[in-house]
PDB file of C-alpha atoms in Angstrom:
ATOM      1  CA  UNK J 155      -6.564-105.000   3.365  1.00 41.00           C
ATOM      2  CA  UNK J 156      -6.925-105.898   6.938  1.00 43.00           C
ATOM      3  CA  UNK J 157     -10.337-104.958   8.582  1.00 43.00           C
ATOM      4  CA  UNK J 158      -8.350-102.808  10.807  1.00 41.00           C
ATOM      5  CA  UNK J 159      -5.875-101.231   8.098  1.00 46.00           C
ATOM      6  CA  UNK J 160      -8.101 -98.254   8.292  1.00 46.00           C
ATOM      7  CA  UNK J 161      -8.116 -96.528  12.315  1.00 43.00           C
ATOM      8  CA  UNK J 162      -8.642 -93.206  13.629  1.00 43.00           C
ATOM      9  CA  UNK J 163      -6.561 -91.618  15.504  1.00 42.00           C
ATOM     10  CA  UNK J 164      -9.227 -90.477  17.798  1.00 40.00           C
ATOM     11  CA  UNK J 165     -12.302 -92.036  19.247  1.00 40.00           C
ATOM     12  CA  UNK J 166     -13.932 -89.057  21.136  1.00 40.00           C
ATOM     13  CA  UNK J 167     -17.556 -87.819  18.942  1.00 41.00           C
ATOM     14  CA  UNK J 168     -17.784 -84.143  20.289  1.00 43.00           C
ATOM     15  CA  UNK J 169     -15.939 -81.140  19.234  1.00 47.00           C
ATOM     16  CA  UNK J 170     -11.936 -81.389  21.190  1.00 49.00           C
ATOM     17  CA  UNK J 171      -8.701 -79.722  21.710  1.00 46.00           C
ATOM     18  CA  UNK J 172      -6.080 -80.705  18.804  1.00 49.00           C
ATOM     19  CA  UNK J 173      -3.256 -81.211  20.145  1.00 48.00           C
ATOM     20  CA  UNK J 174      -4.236 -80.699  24.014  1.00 48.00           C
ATOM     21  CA  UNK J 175      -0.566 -79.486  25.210  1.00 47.00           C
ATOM     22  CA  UNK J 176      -0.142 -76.860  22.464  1.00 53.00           C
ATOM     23  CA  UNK J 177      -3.402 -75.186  21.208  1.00 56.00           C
ATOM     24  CA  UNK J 178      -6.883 -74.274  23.304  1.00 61.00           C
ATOM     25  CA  UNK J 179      -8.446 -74.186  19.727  1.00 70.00           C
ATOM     26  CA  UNK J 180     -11.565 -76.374  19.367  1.00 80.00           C
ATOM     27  CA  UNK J 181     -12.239 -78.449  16.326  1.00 87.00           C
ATOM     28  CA  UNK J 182     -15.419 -80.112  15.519  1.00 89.00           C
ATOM     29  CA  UNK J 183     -14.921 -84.108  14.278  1.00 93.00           C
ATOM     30  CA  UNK J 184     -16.952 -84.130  10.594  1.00 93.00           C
ATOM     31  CA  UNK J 185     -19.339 -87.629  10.297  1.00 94.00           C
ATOM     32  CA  UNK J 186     -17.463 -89.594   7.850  1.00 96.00           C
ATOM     33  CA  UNK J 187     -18.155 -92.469   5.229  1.00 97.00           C
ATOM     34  CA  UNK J 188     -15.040 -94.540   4.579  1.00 95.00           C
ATOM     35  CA  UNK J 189     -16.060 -97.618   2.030  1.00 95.00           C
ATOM     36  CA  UNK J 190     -12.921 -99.724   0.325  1.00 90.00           C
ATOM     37  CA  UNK J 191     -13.426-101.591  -2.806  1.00 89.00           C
ATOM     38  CA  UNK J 192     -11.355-103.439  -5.002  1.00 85.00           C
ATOM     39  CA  UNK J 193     -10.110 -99.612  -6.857  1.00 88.00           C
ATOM     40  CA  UNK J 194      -9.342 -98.037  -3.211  1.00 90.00           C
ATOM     41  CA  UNK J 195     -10.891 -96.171  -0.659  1.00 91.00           C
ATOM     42  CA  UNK J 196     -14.073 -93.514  -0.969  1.00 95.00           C
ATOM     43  CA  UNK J 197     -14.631 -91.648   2.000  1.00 96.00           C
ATOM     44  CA  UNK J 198     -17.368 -89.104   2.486  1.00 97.00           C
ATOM     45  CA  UNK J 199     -16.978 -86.435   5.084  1.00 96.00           C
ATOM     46  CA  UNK J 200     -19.909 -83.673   6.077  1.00 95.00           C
ATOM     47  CA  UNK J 201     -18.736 -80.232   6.171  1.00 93.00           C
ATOM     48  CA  UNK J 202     -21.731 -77.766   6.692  1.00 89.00           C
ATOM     49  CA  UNK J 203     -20.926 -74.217   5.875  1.00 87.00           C
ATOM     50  CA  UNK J 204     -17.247 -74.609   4.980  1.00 91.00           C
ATOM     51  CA  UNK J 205     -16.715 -72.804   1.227  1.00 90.00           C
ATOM     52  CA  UNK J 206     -14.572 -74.872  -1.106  1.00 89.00           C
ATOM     53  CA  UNK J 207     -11.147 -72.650  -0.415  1.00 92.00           C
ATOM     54  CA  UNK J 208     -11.316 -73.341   2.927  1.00 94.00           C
ATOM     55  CA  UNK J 209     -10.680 -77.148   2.506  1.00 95.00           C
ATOM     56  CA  UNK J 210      -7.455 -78.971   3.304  1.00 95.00           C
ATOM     57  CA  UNK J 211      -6.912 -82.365   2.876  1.00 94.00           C
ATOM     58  CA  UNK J 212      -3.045 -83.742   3.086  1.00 92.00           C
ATOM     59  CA  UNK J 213      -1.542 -87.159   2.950  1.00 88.00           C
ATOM     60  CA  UNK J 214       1.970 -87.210   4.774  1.00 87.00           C
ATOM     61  CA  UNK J 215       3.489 -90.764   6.105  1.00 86.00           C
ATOM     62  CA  UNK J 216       0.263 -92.760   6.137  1.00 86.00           C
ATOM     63  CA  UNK J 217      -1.911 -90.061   8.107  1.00 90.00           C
ATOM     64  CA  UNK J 218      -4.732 -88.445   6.048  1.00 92.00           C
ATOM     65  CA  UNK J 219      -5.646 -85.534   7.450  1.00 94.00           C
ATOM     66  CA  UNK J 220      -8.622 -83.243   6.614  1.00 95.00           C
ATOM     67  CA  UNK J 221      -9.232 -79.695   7.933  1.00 94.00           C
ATOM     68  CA  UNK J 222     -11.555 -77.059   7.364  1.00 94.00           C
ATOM     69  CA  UNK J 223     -13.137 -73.298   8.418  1.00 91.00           C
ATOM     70  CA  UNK J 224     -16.258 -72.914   8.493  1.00 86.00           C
ATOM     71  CA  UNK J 225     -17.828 -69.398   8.778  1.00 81.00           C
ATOM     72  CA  UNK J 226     -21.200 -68.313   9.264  1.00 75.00           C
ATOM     73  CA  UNK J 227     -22.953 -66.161   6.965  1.00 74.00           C
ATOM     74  CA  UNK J 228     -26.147 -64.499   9.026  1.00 77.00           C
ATOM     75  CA  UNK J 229     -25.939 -61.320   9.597  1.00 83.00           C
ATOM     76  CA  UNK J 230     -27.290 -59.796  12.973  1.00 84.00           C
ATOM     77  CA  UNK J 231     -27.541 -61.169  16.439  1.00 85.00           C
ATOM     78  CA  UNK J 232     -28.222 -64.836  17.489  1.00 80.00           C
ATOM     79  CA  UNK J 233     -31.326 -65.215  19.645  1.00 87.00           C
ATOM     80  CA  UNK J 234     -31.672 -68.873  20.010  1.00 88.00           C
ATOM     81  CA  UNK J 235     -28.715 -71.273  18.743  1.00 81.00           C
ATOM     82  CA  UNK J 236     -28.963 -75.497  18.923  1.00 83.00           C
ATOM     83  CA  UNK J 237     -25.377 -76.030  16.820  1.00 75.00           C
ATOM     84  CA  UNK J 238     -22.161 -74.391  16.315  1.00 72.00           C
ATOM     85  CA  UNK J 239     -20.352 -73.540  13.203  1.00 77.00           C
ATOM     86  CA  UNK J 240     -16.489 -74.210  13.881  1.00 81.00           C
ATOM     87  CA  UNK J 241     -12.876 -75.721  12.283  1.00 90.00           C
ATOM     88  CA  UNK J 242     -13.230 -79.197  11.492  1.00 93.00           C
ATOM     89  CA  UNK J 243     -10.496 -81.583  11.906  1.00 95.00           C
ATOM     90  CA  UNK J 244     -10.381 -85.056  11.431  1.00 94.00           C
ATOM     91  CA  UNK J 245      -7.426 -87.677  11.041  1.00 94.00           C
ATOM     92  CA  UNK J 246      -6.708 -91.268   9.694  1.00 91.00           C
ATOM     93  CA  UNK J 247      -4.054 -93.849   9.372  1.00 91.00           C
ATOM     94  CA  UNK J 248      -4.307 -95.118   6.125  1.00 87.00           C
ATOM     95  CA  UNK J 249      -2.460 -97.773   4.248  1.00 86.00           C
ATOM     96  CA  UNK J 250       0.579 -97.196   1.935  1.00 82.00           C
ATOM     97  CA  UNK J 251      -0.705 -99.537  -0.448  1.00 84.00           C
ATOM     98  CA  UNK J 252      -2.824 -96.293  -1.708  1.00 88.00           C
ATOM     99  CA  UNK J 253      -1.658 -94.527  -4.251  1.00 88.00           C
ATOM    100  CA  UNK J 254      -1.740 -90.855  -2.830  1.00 84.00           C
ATOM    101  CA  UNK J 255      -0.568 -89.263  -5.784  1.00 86.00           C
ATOM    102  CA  UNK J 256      -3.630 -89.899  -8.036  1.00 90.00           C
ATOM    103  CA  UNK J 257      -6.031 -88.899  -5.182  1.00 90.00           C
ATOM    104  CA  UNK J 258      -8.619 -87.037  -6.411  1.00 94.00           C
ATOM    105  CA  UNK J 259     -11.430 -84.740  -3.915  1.00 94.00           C
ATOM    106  CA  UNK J 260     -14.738 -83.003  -4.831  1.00 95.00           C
ATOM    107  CA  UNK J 261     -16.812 -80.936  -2.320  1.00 95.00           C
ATOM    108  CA  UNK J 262     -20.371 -80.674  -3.972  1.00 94.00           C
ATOM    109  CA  UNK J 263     -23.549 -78.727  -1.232  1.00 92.00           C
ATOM    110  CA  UNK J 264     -21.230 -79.355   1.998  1.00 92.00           C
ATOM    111  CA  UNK J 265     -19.824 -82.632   0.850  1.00 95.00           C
ATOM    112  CA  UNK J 266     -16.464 -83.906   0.438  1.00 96.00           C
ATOM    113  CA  UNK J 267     -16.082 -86.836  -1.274  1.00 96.00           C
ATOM    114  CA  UNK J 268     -12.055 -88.209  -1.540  1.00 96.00           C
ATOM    115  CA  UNK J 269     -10.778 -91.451  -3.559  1.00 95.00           C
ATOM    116  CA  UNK J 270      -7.548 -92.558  -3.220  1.00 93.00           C
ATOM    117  CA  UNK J 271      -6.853 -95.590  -5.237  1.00 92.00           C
ATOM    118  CA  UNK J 272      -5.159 -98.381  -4.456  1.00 89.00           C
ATOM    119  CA  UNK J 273      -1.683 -98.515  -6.300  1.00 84.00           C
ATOM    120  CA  UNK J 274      -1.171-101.231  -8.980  1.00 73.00           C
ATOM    121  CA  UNK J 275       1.186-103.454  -7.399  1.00 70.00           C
ATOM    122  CA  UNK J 276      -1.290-103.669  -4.623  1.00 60.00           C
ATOM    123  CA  UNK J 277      -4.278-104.834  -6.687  1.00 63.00           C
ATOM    124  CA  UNK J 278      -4.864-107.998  -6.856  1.00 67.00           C
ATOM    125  CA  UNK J 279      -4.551-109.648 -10.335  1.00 71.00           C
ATOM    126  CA  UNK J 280      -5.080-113.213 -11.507  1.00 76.00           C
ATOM    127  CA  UNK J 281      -2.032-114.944 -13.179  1.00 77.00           C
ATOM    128  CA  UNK J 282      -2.900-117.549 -16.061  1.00 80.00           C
ATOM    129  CA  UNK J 283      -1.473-120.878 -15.940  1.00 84.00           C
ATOM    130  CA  UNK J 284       0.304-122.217 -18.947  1.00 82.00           C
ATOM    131  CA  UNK J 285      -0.482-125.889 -20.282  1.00 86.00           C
ATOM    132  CA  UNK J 286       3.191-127.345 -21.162  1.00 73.00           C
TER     133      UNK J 286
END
């Protein structure tokens, strides 16, 4: 894969507005690990205080997209406050050598951790020369 197969679709850090011209909703951009190797890709995204069911992730025409709701669970009034708890929403072109179908995604203490692997005709295999 190219070193530049793999590209976000945005380059802003802080929370933004998806889709500026449609929705005032804000969504928070999760830190993410994406690492290929030889199988695929293995990306790691941090989701603090997002419960398992609230977790999308969807592959549709190269875009991988991952959203999720996080809610807070203290009860009673905030008195001082250094972060905010929000809908996370993050994007990627990635390449249609993956296989999609056999992607498989855990989410373990506020982690989610997605491989996709590469599909076989994409792998790259050694072919055996024959002495004639």
């Amino acid at each position: 894969m190219a070193p530049n197969s793999l590209t976000e679709r945005n380059d802003e850090r802080n929370a933004q507005t998806r889709e500026e011209t449609r929705s005032n909703e804000r969504y928070i951009r999760p830190a993410v690990n994406i690492v290929e190797t030889e199988e695929g890709l293995f990306l790691t995204a941090d989701l603090p205080g997002v419960a398992k069911g609230d977790i999308d992730v969807n592959v549709e025409k190269g875009i991988l997209t991952i959203t999720a709701l996080a809610k807070s669970t203290l009860m009673g009034t905030p008195v001082y406050s250094e972060f905010q708890l929000g809908n996370y929403y993050r994007q990627f072109t990635i390449p249609e050598s993956l296989d999609h179908e056999k992607a498989k995604a855990d989410f373990v203490n506020g982690i989610l951790t997605l491989r996709i692997p590469k599909a076989e005709i994409a792998k790259p295999r050694r072919i055996e020369v024959q002495i004639g």
